Amino acid sequence: MDYNVNSEGYYGEFGGAYIPEILYGNVKNLRERYLEIMADPEFRAEFDNLLRDYVGRPTPLYYASRLSVKYGAHIYLKREDLNHTGAHKINNTIGQILLARRMGKSRIIAETGAGQHGVATATVCALKGMECIVYMGETDIARQRLNVQKMEMLGAEVRPVTSGNKTLKDATNEAIRDWCCNPSDTHYIIGSTVGPHPYPDMVARFQSVISAEIKKQLMRQEGREYPDYLMACVGGGSNCAGTFYHYLDDMRVKLVASEAAGLGVDSGETAATIHLGKRGIIHGSRTFVMQDEDGQITEPYSVSAGLDYPGIGPMHANLAVTGRTRVVAVTDEEALDAAMELTRLEGIIPAIESAHALGALGKMEFHPEEVVVLTLSGRGDKDMETFVEYFNKTRQSGS
Ligand SMILES: *Cc1c(COP(=O)(O)O)cnc(C)c1O
């Protein structure tokens, strides 16, 4: 079976490019040029140099010995939390800013939820001296002050979005609207493996540096280039796609994706898009979408703003229906407890998104000799308020 994208932009029945006519030219131009630009040796050299000297790659593959004892397997953490700006998102924004310049664009727009992708985009725009406009829901602006301040210090304009729930989905709609009005000079840097083809494939390729490094590092550290398990969290799916990318066709490797269950898959307060499993179209792509009987998109909920998205990248929809991945739903509480556990066992405070990948460890049955690689997509600085509030509450309730 082929788990990668086909020439029409589909992963099985998922993907494609469902876009308004005014964007055809832009998306077609991108589709026709992205592979050629990414294969260009000069592009590769600039991308690789920036990943090394600016982002700080390769990120370590860290053998987590106390976590390994706890779960009875050889557990390695792929340390995307050590990247510049604190997460994997910069791998993609570096790639796309270089691509935008080669396509002659002068203006960059982006959407952001928690602000991580907005900060990563504002960062590369400062680096390359490009105009940067970030759409962000008013609700998110209120709860993510620090990231808003960072974007502004980096020279980006943060445009508040007041439609809908005033969160990520609405910010994405607004960014698409902007792109429709400014198709010729503007490149839209999408932050995950979502959107119309070629975005899911392009973002997966930029993030695939994660699995390229894992292969080399495992060879050195374990004497074989494949693990028994790969684990990652899924919001739109970019850190997970990057983690799986070079192993998609290697059936020796079991793939495990964690989605955010919020208060529980059936609670109505959840972001477990794959578990709920309704097919639809969101932001230009056919995939699983959280929606009601009338096809109206329903509001997702997760303690983690980075996983709080009512869709899922089309690659992951296909990997799930073909049975290639096991998809695990991890609740707020399970993730928060896993974050504390990693902190106390290894001295690493993870992002609340990454803690959803950690929260799946307890649901697995490993053999002691098995090798597990889990991607720690980001660091937890941005989540300190959430952690403090939760752990104060659990202490008071005596649990
Ligand atoms: C944005 C974010 C995610 C979710 O996005 P994906 O595209 O699914 O990777 C996960 N972890 C961190 C730290 C993030 O900032």
mmCIF file of C-alpha atoms and ligand atoms in Angstrom:
data_model
loop_
_atom_site.group_PDB
_atom_site.id
_atom_site.type_symbol
_atom_site.label_atom_id
_atom_site.label_comp_id
_atom_site.label_asym_id
_atom_site.label_seq_id
_atom_site.Cartn_x
_atom_site.Cartn_y
_atom_site.Cartn_z
ATOM 1 C CA MET A 1 0.000 0.000 0.000
ATOM 2 C CA ASP A 2 1.186 3.532 -0.682
ATOM 3 C CA TYR A 3 0.832 5.804 2.319
ATOM 4 C CA ASN A 4 2.201 8.854 0.589
ATOM 5 C CA VAL A 5 0.383 11.452 -1.454
ATOM 6 C CA ASN A 6 -0.514 10.656 -5.088
ATOM 7 C CA SER A 7 -0.077 13.032 -8.022
ATOM 8 C CA GLU A 8 -3.603 14.431 -7.529
ATOM 9 C CA GLY A 9 -2.892 15.335 -3.920
ATOM 10 C CA TYR A 10 -4.807 12.447 -2.299
ATOM 11 C CA TYR A 11 -3.918 10.060 0.474
ATOM 12 C CA GLY A 12 -6.395 7.319 -0.359
ATOM 13 C CA GLU A 13 -9.782 9.056 -0.241
ATOM 14 C CA PHE A 14 -8.453 12.025 1.755
ATOM 15 C CA GLY A 15 -6.814 15.310 0.750
ATOM 16 C CA GLY A 16 -7.273 17.141 -2.542
ATOM 17 C CA ALA A 17 -7.668 20.884 -2.981
ATOM 18 C CA TYR A 18 -11.181 22.228 -2.390
ATOM 19 C CA ILE A 19 -10.598 25.942 -2.814
ATOM 20 C CA PRO A 20 -12.400 29.010 -4.158
ATOM 21 C CA GLU A 21 -11.681 29.776 -7.778
ATOM 22 C CA ILE A 22 -9.771 32.949 -6.974
ATOM 23 C CA LEU A 23 -7.019 30.833 -5.351
ATOM 24 C CA TYR A 24 -6.613 28.334 -8.217
ATOM 25 C CA GLY A 25 -3.704 30.252 -9.736
ATOM 26 C CA ASN A 26 -1.776 30.530 -6.484
ATOM 27 C CA VAL A 27 -2.290 26.947 -5.398
ATOM 28 C CA LYS A 28 -1.532 25.641 -8.900
ATOM 29 C CA ASN A 29 1.665 27.671 -9.009
ATOM 30 C CA LEU A 30 2.719 26.272 -5.645
ATOM 31 C CA ARG A 31 1.826 22.727 -6.701
ATOM 32 C CA GLU A 32 3.849 22.999 -9.887
ATOM 33 C CA ARG A 33 6.927 24.454 -8.239
ATOM 34 C CA TYR A 34 7.352 23.159 -4.687
ATOM 35 C CA LEU A 35 9.061 19.872 -5.543
ATOM 36 C CA GLU A 36 11.417 21.459 -8.034
ATOM 37 C CA ILE A 37 12.365 24.255 -5.615
ATOM 38 C CA MET A 38 12.833 21.833 -2.707
ATOM 39 C CA ALA A 39 15.068 19.604 -4.849
ATOM 40 C CA ASP A 40 17.281 22.492 -5.935
ATOM 41 C CA PRO A 41 20.779 22.028 -4.405
ATOM 42 C CA GLU A 42 21.042 25.729 -3.523
ATOM 43 C CA PHE A 43 17.709 25.598 -1.696
ATOM 44 C CA ARG A 44 18.740 22.416 0.130
ATOM 45 C CA ALA A 45 22.037 23.960 1.200
ATOM 46 C CA GLU A 46 20.374 27.107 2.567
ATOM 47 C CA PHE A 47 17.663 25.073 4.329
ATOM 48 C CA ASP A 48 20.145 22.637 5.858
ATOM 49 C CA ASN A 49 22.505 25.412 6.999
ATOM 50 C CA LEU A 50 19.703 27.317 8.726
ATOM 51 C CA LEU A 51 18.405 24.158 10.390
ATOM 52 C CA ARG A 52 21.894 23.505 11.716
ATOM 53 C CA ASP A 53 23.142 26.959 12.736
ATOM 54 C CA TYR A 54 19.912 28.813 13.446
ATOM 55 C CA VAL A 55 17.462 26.178 14.654
ATOM 56 C CA GLY A 56 20.091 24.006 16.350
ATOM 57 C CA ARG A 57 19.671 20.718 14.488
ATOM 58 C CA PRO A 58 20.152 17.847 14.678
ATOM 59 C CA THR A 59 18.102 17.687 17.866
ATOM 60 C CA PRO A 60 19.280 14.966 20.279
ATOM 61 C CA LEU A 61 17.752 11.504 20.437
ATOM 62 C CA TYR A 62 17.810 11.137 24.206
ATOM 63 C CA TYR A 63 17.652 7.746 25.934
ATOM 64 C CA ALA A 64 15.234 8.340 28.811
ATOM 65 C CA SER A 65 16.456 5.754 31.295
ATOM 66 C CA ARG A 66 14.070 6.322 34.199
ATOM 67 C CA LEU A 67 11.070 6.585 31.863
ATOM 68 C CA SER A 68 12.292 3.347 30.249
ATOM 69 C CA VAL A 69 12.299 1.545 33.595
ATOM 70 C CA LYS A 70 8.817 2.824 34.361
ATOM 71 C CA TYR A 71 7.269 1.564 31.090
ATOM 72 C CA GLY A 72 9.452 -1.503 30.501
ATOM 73 C CA ALA A 73 11.004 -0.684 27.120
ATOM 74 C CA HIS A 74 13.938 1.245 25.659
ATOM 75 C CA ILE A 75 12.405 4.702 25.325
ATOM 76 C CA TYR A 76 14.098 7.473 23.388
ATOM 77 C CA LEU A 77 12.841 11.058 23.182
ATOM 78 C CA LYS A 78 13.332 13.022 19.965
ATOM 79 C CA ARG A 79 14.044 16.450 21.425
ATOM 80 C CA GLU A 80 12.189 18.919 19.183
ATOM 81 C CA ASP A 81 11.684 20.954 22.367
ATOM 82 C CA LEU A 82 15.316 22.058 22.053
ATOM 83 C CA ASN A 83 14.763 23.826 18.720
ATOM 84 C CA HIS A 84 14.937 27.619 18.464
ATOM 85 C CA THR A 85 11.485 28.998 19.437
ATOM 86 C CA GLY A 86 10.794 25.842 21.440
ATOM 87 C CA ALA A 87 9.062 23.411 19.083
ATOM 88 C CA HIS A 88 9.167 21.612 15.746
ATOM 89 C CA LYS A 89 7.172 24.339 13.956
ATOM 90 C CA ILE A 90 10.293 26.276 12.963
ATOM 91 C CA ASN A 91 11.399 23.426 10.632
ATOM 92 C CA ASN A 92 8.397 24.186 8.440
ATOM 93 C CA THR A 93 8.478 27.995 8.625
ATOM 94 C CA ILE A 94 12.170 28.055 7.616
ATOM 95 C CA GLY A 95 11.344 25.871 4.627
ATOM 96 C CA GLN A 96 8.346 27.926 3.564
ATOM 97 C CA ILE A 97 10.016 31.332 3.901
ATOM 98 C CA LEU A 98 12.843 30.181 1.601
ATOM 99 C CA LEU A 99 10.263 28.829 -0.832
ATOM 100 C CA ALA A 100 8.211 32.060 -0.728
ATOM 101 C CA ARG A 101 11.287 34.093 -1.629
ATOM 102 C CA ARG A 102 12.087 31.858 -4.571
ATOM 103 C CA MET A 103 8.511 32.292 -5.769
ATOM 104 C CA GLY A 104 8.963 36.076 -5.709
ATOM 105 C CA LYS A 105 6.517 36.765 -2.838
ATOM 106 C CA SER A 106 7.034 39.815 -0.611
ATOM 107 C CA ARG A 107 4.272 39.451 1.963
ATOM 108 C CA ILE A 108 3.679 36.596 4.418
ATOM 109 C CA ILE A 109 0.444 35.704 6.173
ATOM 110 C CA ALA A 110 -0.187 32.990 8.740
ATOM 111 C CA GLU A 111 -2.838 31.732 11.141
ATOM 112 C CA THR A 112 -2.131 30.831 14.713
ATOM 113 C CA GLY A 113 -3.976 29.288 17.644
ATOM 114 C CA ALA A 114 -1.798 29.194 20.749
ATOM 115 C CA GLY A 115 0.657 31.456 18.965
ATOM 116 C CA GLN A 116 3.463 28.931 18.470
ATOM 117 C CA HIS A 117 3.148 28.895 14.679
ATOM 118 C CA GLY A 118 2.691 32.673 14.701
ATOM 119 C CA VAL A 119 5.938 33.114 16.632
ATOM 120 C CA ALA A 120 7.786 30.666 14.348
ATOM 121 C CA THR A 121 6.502 32.579 11.299
ATOM 122 C CA ALA A 122 7.270 36.033 12.743
ATOM 123 C CA THR A 123 10.755 34.732 13.567
ATOM 124 C CA VAL A 124 11.610 33.673 10.014
ATOM 125 C CA CYS A 125 10.070 36.889 8.622
ATOM 126 C CA ALA A 126 12.400 38.902 10.862
ATOM 127 C CA LEU A 127 15.261 36.682 9.743
ATOM 128 C CA LYS A 128 14.534 37.402 6.077
ATOM 129 C CA GLY A 129 13.149 40.953 6.368
ATOM 130 C CA MET A 130 9.671 40.088 5.097
ATOM 131 C CA GLU A 131 6.321 41.716 5.929
ATOM 132 C CA CYS A 132 4.356 39.454 8.281
ATOM 133 C CA ILE A 133 0.673 39.413 9.213
ATOM 134 C CA VAL A 134 -0.622 36.838 11.676
ATOM 135 C CA TYR A 135 -4.342 36.148 12.112
ATOM 136 C CA MET A 136 -5.297 35.139 15.620
ATOM 137 C CA GLY A 137 -8.669 34.723 17.298
ATOM 138 C CA GLU A 138 -9.519 37.264 20.001
ATOM 139 C CA THR A 139 -10.070 34.476 22.531
ATOM 140 C CA ASP A 140 -6.571 33.144 21.880
ATOM 141 C CA ILE A 141 -5.041 36.634 21.992
ATOM 142 C CA ALA A 142 -6.470 37.051 25.488
ATOM 143 C CA ARG A 143 -5.058 33.730 26.756
ATOM 144 C CA GLN A 144 -1.683 33.833 24.971
ATOM 145 C CA ARG A 145 -0.342 37.307 25.822
ATOM 146 C CA LEU A 146 3.311 36.292 25.819
ATOM 147 C CA ASN A 147 3.240 34.910 22.275
ATOM 148 C CA VAL A 148 1.383 38.004 21.039
ATOM 149 C CA GLN A 149 4.080 40.181 22.607
ATOM 150 C CA LYS A 150 6.814 38.060 21.006
ATOM 151 C CA MET A 151 5.234 38.324 17.549
ATOM 152 C CA GLU A 152 4.939 42.100 17.904
ATOM 153 C CA MET A 153 8.525 42.444 19.100
ATOM 154 C CA LEU A 154 9.584 40.387 16.070
ATOM 155 C CA GLY A 155 7.865 42.967 13.844
ATOM 156 C CA ALA A 156 4.713 41.067 12.886
ATOM 157 C CA GLU A 157 1.249 42.567 12.826
ATOM 158 C CA VAL A 158 -1.192 40.449 14.850
ATOM 159 C CA ARG A 159 -4.711 40.861 13.446
ATOM 160 C CA PRO A 160 -7.483 39.935 15.904
ATOM 161 C CA VAL A 161 -10.236 37.708 14.482
ATOM 162 C CA THR A 162 -13.709 38.246 15.923
ATOM 163 C CA SER A 163 -15.790 35.712 13.968
ATOM 164 C CA GLY A 164 -17.057 32.346 15.295
ATOM 165 C CA ASN A 165 -15.444 31.130 18.502
ATOM 166 C CA LYS A 166 -12.542 33.524 17.883
ATOM 167 C CA THR A 167 -10.027 30.655 17.874
ATOM 168 C CA LEU A 168 -7.821 28.737 15.410
ATOM 169 C CA LYS A 169 -10.490 27.673 12.917
ATOM 170 C CA ASP A 170 -11.695 31.270 12.593
ATOM 171 C CA ALA A 171 -8.153 32.618 12.262
ATOM 172 C CA THR A 172 -7.556 30.115 9.436
ATOM 173 C CA ASN A 173 -10.721 31.252 7.644
ATOM 174 C CA GLU A 174 -9.536 34.851 7.905
ATOM 175 C CA ALA A 175 -6.053 34.041 6.573
ATOM 176 C CA ILE A 176 -7.628 32.264 3.583
ATOM 177 C CA ARG A 177 -9.821 35.333 3.001
ATOM 178 C CA ASP A 178 -6.724 37.559 3.005
ATOM 179 C CA TRP A 179 -4.989 35.246 0.524
ATOM 180 C CA CYS A 180 -7.989 35.474 -1.782
ATOM 181 C CA CYS A 181 -7.669 39.306 -1.834
ATOM 182 C CA ASN A 182 -3.902 39.365 -2.300
ATOM 183 C CA PRO A 183 -3.091 36.360 -4.456
ATOM 184 C CA SER A 184 -0.100 37.697 -6.365
ATOM 185 C CA ASP A 185 2.324 39.096 -3.772
ATOM 186 C CA THR A 186 1.376 36.976 -0.740
ATOM 187 C CA HIS A 187 2.472 33.544 0.450
ATOM 188 C CA TYR A 188 0.355 31.835 3.096
ATOM 189 C CA ILE A 189 2.525 29.846 5.526
ATOM 190 C CA ILE A 190 0.228 27.131 6.864
ATOM 191 C CA GLY A 191 1.471 25.728 10.174
ATOM 192 C CA SER A 192 0.584 22.058 9.892
ATOM 193 C CA THR A 193 -0.066 19.194 7.447
ATOM 194 C CA VAL A 194 -3.501 20.597 6.645
ATOM 195 C CA GLY A 195 -5.035 22.771 3.915
ATOM 196 C CA PRO A 196 -5.296 22.164 0.172
ATOM 197 C CA HIS A 197 -2.722 20.078 -1.687
ATOM 198 C CA PRO A 198 0.259 20.631 -1.848
ATOM 199 C CA TYR A 199 0.385 21.968 1.747
ATOM 200 C CA PRO A 200 0.046 18.664 3.616
ATOM 201 C CA ASP A 201 2.795 17.076 1.521
ATOM 202 C CA MET A 202 5.027 20.152 1.544
ATOM 203 C CA VAL A 203 4.825 20.556 5.333
ATOM 204 C CA ALA A 204 5.398 16.812 5.861
ATOM 205 C CA ARG A 205 8.525 17.005 3.707
ATOM 206 C CA PHE A 206 9.916 19.968 5.662
ATOM 207 C CA GLN A 207 9.205 18.140 8.932
ATOM 208 C CA SER A 208 10.628 14.844 7.621
ATOM 209 C CA VAL A 209 14.035 15.996 8.861
ATOM 210 C CA ILE A 210 12.831 14.557 12.194
ATOM 211 C CA SER A 211 12.687 10.954 10.957
ATOM 212 C CA ALA A 212 15.768 11.379 8.757
ATOM 213 C CA GLU A 213 17.713 12.211 11.922
ATOM 214 C CA ILE A 214 16.078 9.437 13.956
ATOM 215 C CA LYS A 215 17.330 6.879 11.400
ATOM 216 C CA LYS A 216 20.941 8.007 11.679
ATOM 217 C CA GLN A 217 20.819 8.418 15.447
ATOM 218 C CA LEU A 218 19.233 5.021 16.098
ATOM 219 C CA MET A 219 21.848 3.395 13.885
ATOM 220 C CA ARG A 220 24.554 4.931 16.048
ATOM 221 C CA GLN A 221 22.849 4.378 19.392
ATOM 222 C CA GLU A 222 21.033 1.044 18.890
ATOM 223 C CA GLY A 223 22.868 -0.493 15.922
ATOM 224 C CA ARG A 224 19.739 -0.507 13.763
ATOM 225 C CA GLU A 225 18.005 2.351 12.024
ATOM 226 C CA TYR A 226 14.398 1.453 12.901
ATOM 227 C CA PRO A 227 12.556 1.400 16.235
ATOM 228 C CA ASP A 228 9.724 -0.985 17.133
ATOM 229 C CA TYR A 229 7.409 1.936 17.902
ATOM 230 C CA LEU A 230 7.173 5.557 16.848
ATOM 231 C CA MET A 231 4.895 7.771 18.925
ATOM 232 C CA ALA A 232 3.795 11.393 18.493
ATOM 233 C CA CYS A 233 0.865 13.708 19.196
ATOM 234 C CA VAL A 234 -1.439 14.923 16.431
ATOM 235 C CA GLY A 235 -3.064 18.330 16.140
ATOM 236 C CA GLY A 236 -3.045 18.968 12.415
ATOM 237 C CA GLY A 237 -0.355 16.313 12.215
ATOM 238 C CA SER A 238 2.961 17.951 11.296
ATOM 239 C CA ASN A 239 5.297 16.718 14.061
ATOM 240 C CA CYS A 240 3.732 13.286 13.731
ATOM 241 C CA ALA A 241 4.102 13.280 9.925
ATOM 242 C CA GLY A 242 7.745 14.286 10.294
ATOM 243 C CA THR A 243 8.320 11.505 12.816
ATOM 244 C CA PHE A 244 6.679 8.811 10.656
ATOM 245 C CA TYR A 245 7.779 10.049 7.219
ATOM 246 C CA HIS A 246 10.781 7.861 6.412
ATOM 247 C CA TYR A 247 9.216 4.832 8.107
ATOM 248 C CA LEU A 248 5.762 4.872 6.496
ATOM 249 C CA ASP A 249 6.511 1.820 4.345
ATOM 250 C CA ASP A 250 8.651 0.014 6.937
ATOM 251 C CA MET A 251 6.173 -2.440 8.430
ATOM 252 C CA ARG A 252 8.602 -3.445 11.173
ATOM 253 C CA VAL A 253 7.767 -0.106 12.782
ATOM 254 C CA LYS A 254 4.453 0.287 14.606
ATOM 255 C CA LEU A 255 3.065 3.829 14.421
ATOM 256 C CA VAL A 256 1.112 5.346 17.304
ATOM 257 C CA ALA A 257 -0.612 8.752 17.077
ATOM 258 C CA SER A 258 -2.150 10.496 20.112
ATOM 259 C CA GLU A 259 -5.072 12.813 19.659
ATOM 260 C CA ALA A 260 -6.564 15.039 22.333
ATOM 261 C CA ALA A 261 -9.633 13.554 23.998
ATOM 262 C CA GLY A 262 -10.246 16.677 26.109
ATOM 263 C CA LEU A 263 -12.682 15.662 28.867
ATOM 264 C CA GLY A 264 -13.306 12.324 27.078
ATOM 265 C CA VAL A 265 -14.062 11.142 23.515
ATOM 266 C CA ASP A 266 -17.832 11.040 24.152
ATOM 267 C CA SER A 267 -18.026 14.048 26.484
ATOM 268 C CA GLY A 268 -18.836 16.640 23.832
ATOM 269 C CA GLU A 269 -15.746 18.488 25.062
ATOM 270 C CA THR A 270 -13.074 16.876 22.910
ATOM 271 C CA ALA A 271 -10.722 17.264 19.960
ATOM 272 C CA ALA A 272 -10.513 13.521 19.147
ATOM 273 C CA THR A 273 -11.288 14.057 15.471
ATOM 274 C CA ILE A 274 -10.251 10.614 14.209
ATOM 275 C CA HIS A 275 -12.146 8.759 16.931
ATOM 276 C CA LEU A 276 -15.307 10.696 16.091
ATOM 277 C CA GLY A 277 -14.566 9.930 12.446
ATOM 278 C CA LYS A 278 -16.944 11.915 10.259
ATOM 279 C CA ARG A 279 -15.822 12.676 6.726
ATOM 280 C CA GLY A 280 -16.048 16.242 5.499
ATOM 281 C CA ILE A 281 -14.135 19.153 4.041
ATOM 282 C CA ILE A 282 -12.239 21.693 6.098
ATOM 283 C CA HIS A 283 -9.835 24.396 4.948
ATOM 284 C CA GLY A 284 -9.510 22.983 1.450
ATOM 285 C CA SER A 285 -9.024 19.326 2.296
ATOM 286 C CA ARG A 286 -11.237 16.226 2.472
ATOM 287 C CA THR A 287 -10.586 14.563 5.797
ATOM 288 C CA PHE A 288 -12.140 13.734 9.172
ATOM 289 C CA VAL A 289 -13.925 16.750 10.606
ATOM 290 C CA MET A 290 -15.763 17.300 13.876
ATOM 291 C CA GLN A 291 -19.276 18.195 12.740
ATOM 292 C CA ASP A 292 -22.931 17.866 13.692
ATOM 293 C CA GLU A 293 -25.669 16.078 11.708
ATOM 294 C CA ASP A 294 -26.076 19.078 9.412
ATOM 295 C CA GLY A 295 -22.392 19.141 8.537
ATOM 296 C CA GLN A 296 -21.748 22.231 10.670
ATOM 297 C CA ILE A 297 -18.252 22.175 12.125
ATOM 298 C CA THR A 298 -18.428 21.777 15.896
ATOM 299 C CA GLU A 299 -16.084 23.480 18.320
ATOM 300 C CA PRO A 300 -13.238 21.295 19.527
ATOM 301 C CA TYR A 301 -11.988 21.349 23.086
ATOM 302 C CA SER A 302 -8.641 20.373 24.576
ATOM 303 C CA VAL A 303 -6.547 21.768 27.428
ATOM 304 C CA SER A 304 -3.865 22.018 24.755
ATOM 305 C CA ALA A 305 -4.351 24.934 22.344
ATOM 306 C CA GLY A 306 -2.032 23.262 19.805
ATOM 307 C CA LEU A 307 -4.283 20.187 19.499
ATOM 308 C CA ASP A 308 -7.553 22.080 19.619
ATOM 309 C CA TYR A 309 -8.435 21.752 15.894
ATOM 310 C CA PRO A 310 -11.674 20.292 14.453
ATOM 311 C CA GLY A 311 -9.883 18.607 11.509
ATOM 312 C CA ILE A 312 -6.869 16.378 10.989
ATOM 313 C CA GLY A 313 -4.269 16.253 8.225
ATOM 314 C CA PRO A 314 -5.395 13.989 5.356
ATOM 315 C CA MET A 315 -2.284 11.817 5.652
ATOM 316 C CA HIS A 316 -3.304 10.848 9.180
ATOM 317 C CA ALA A 317 -6.928 10.200 8.198
ATOM 318 C CA ASN A 318 -5.658 7.701 5.631
ATOM 319 C CA LEU A 319 -3.078 6.115 7.955
ATOM 320 C CA ALA A 320 -5.869 5.597 10.487
ATOM 321 C CA VAL A 321 -8.487 4.041 8.160
ATOM 322 C CA THR A 322 -5.909 1.723 6.573
ATOM 323 C CA GLY A 323 -4.873 0.548 10.031
ATOM 324 C CA ARG A 324 -1.270 1.697 9.535
ATOM 325 C CA THR A 325 -1.429 3.799 12.694
ATOM 326 C CA ARG A 326 -2.945 3.033 16.021
ATOM 327 C CA VAL A 327 -4.724 6.183 17.175
ATOM 328 C CA VAL A 328 -4.938 6.693 20.936
ATOM 329 C CA ALA A 329 -7.175 9.297 22.570
ATOM 330 C CA VAL A 330 -5.547 10.946 25.598
ATOM 331 C CA THR A 331 -7.563 13.099 27.989
ATOM 332 C CA ASP A 332 -6.554 16.433 29.541
ATOM 333 C CA GLU A 333 -5.931 14.720 32.863
ATOM 334 C CA GLU A 334 -3.861 11.883 31.408
ATOM 335 C CA ALA A 335 -1.718 14.406 29.532
ATOM 336 C CA LEU A 336 -1.243 16.678 32.547
ATOM 337 C CA ASP A 337 -0.229 13.729 34.717
ATOM 338 C CA ALA A 338 2.169 12.539 32.014
ATOM 339 C CA ALA A 339 3.727 16.016 31.885
ATOM 340 C CA MET A 340 4.381 15.900 35.628
ATOM 341 C CA GLU A 341 5.732 12.351 35.361
ATOM 342 C CA LEU A 342 8.268 13.272 32.672
ATOM 343 C CA THR A 343 9.297 16.349 34.637
ATOM 344 C CA ARG A 344 9.960 14.313 37.781
ATOM 345 C CA LEU A 345 11.564 11.310 36.053
ATOM 346 C CA GLU A 346 13.759 13.073 33.511
ATOM 347 C CA GLY A 347 13.926 16.768 34.426
ATOM 348 C CA ILE A 348 12.213 17.822 31.203
ATOM 349 C CA ILE A 349 9.062 19.981 31.236
ATOM 350 C CA PRO A 350 7.193 19.107 28.024
ATOM 351 C CA ALA A 351 4.664 21.140 26.062
ATOM 352 C CA ILE A 352 1.118 20.121 26.940
ATOM 353 C CA GLU A 353 0.714 18.910 23.319
ATOM 354 C CA SER A 354 3.743 16.628 23.627
ATOM 355 C CA ALA A 355 2.383 15.384 26.947
ATOM 356 C CA HIS A 356 -0.466 13.782 24.967
ATOM 357 C CA ALA A 357 2.106 11.557 23.244
ATOM 358 C CA LEU A 358 3.558 10.694 26.672
ATOM 359 C CA GLY A 359 0.055 9.975 27.970
ATOM 360 C CA ALA A 360 -0.234 7.104 25.481
ATOM 361 C CA LEU A 361 2.722 5.220 27.020
ATOM 362 C CA GLY A 362 0.512 3.858 29.794
ATOM 363 C CA LYS A 363 -1.912 2.416 27.228
ATOM 364 C CA MET A 364 0.757 0.367 25.436
ATOM 365 C CA GLU A 365 2.077 -3.111 26.130
ATOM 366 C CA PHE A 366 5.787 -3.192 25.409
ATOM 367 C CA HIS A 367 8.253 -6.063 25.570
ATOM 368 C CA PRO A 368 11.362 -5.151 27.598
ATOM 369 C CA GLU A 369 13.718 -5.343 24.614
ATOM 370 C CA GLU A 370 11.598 -3.145 22.346
ATOM 371 C CA VAL A 371 12.811 0.263 21.156
ATOM 372 C CA VAL A 372 10.381 3.177 21.318
ATOM 373 C CA VAL A 373 10.998 6.631 19.870
ATOM 374 C CA LEU A 374 8.604 9.317 21.104
ATOM 375 C CA THR A 375 8.741 12.820 19.661
ATOM 376 C CA LEU A 376 8.740 15.577 22.245
ATOM 377 C CA SER A 377 7.315 18.239 19.928
ATOM 378 C CA GLY A 378 7.927 21.221 22.201
ATOM 379 C CA ARG A 379 8.875 22.598 25.591
ATOM 380 C CA GLY A 380 6.473 23.508 28.360
ATOM 381 C CA ASP A 381 7.366 27.133 29.183
ATOM 382 C CA LYS A 382 4.218 28.407 27.502
ATOM 383 C CA ASP A 383 2.060 26.021 29.576
ATOM 384 C CA MET A 384 3.282 26.860 33.068
ATOM 385 C CA GLU A 385 0.035 28.589 34.077
ATOM 386 C CA THR A 386 -2.004 25.556 33.021
ATOM 387 C CA PHE A 387 0.317 23.201 34.907
ATOM 388 C CA VAL A 388 0.338 25.284 38.083
ATOM 389 C CA GLU A 389 -3.439 25.648 38.108
ATOM 390 C CA TYR A 390 -3.986 21.893 37.581
ATOM 391 C CA PHE A 391 -1.487 20.698 40.146
ATOM 392 C CA ASN A 392 -2.753 23.158 42.760
ATOM 393 C CA LYS A 393 -6.275 21.880 42.184
ATOM 394 C CA THR A 394 -5.338 18.177 42.391
ATOM 395 C CA ARG A 395 -3.347 18.812 45.563
ATOM 396 C CA GLN A 396 -6.331 20.527 47.174
ATOM 397 C CA SER A 397 -8.670 17.690 46.242
ATOM 398 C CA GLY A 398 -6.181 15.308 47.819
ATOM 399 C CA SER A 399 -5.662 13.047 44.817
HETATM 400 C C1 LIG B 1 1.448 23.212 17.252
HETATM 401 C C2 LIG B 1 1.997 22.163 18.112
HETATM 402 C C3 LIG B 1 1.575 20.818 18.003
HETATM 403 C C4 LIG B 1 0.482 20.368 17.085
HETATM 404 O O1 LIG B 1 0.728 20.561 15.727
HETATM 405 P P1 LIG B 1 1.069 19.364 14.743
HETATM 406 O O2 LIG B 1 0.988 19.993 13.395
HETATM 407 O O3 LIG B 1 0.043 18.286 14.933
HETATM 408 O O4 LIG B 1 2.427 18.885 15.058
HETATM 409 C C5 LIG B 1 2.196 19.872 18.796
HETATM 410 N N1 LIG B 1 3.158 20.210 19.679
HETATM 411 C C6 LIG B 1 3.587 21.486 19.822
HETATM 412 C C7 LIG B 1 4.654 21.774 20.817
HETATM 413 C C8 LIG B 1 3.029 22.499 19.046
HETATM 414 O O5 LIG B 1 3.454 23.763 19.206
#
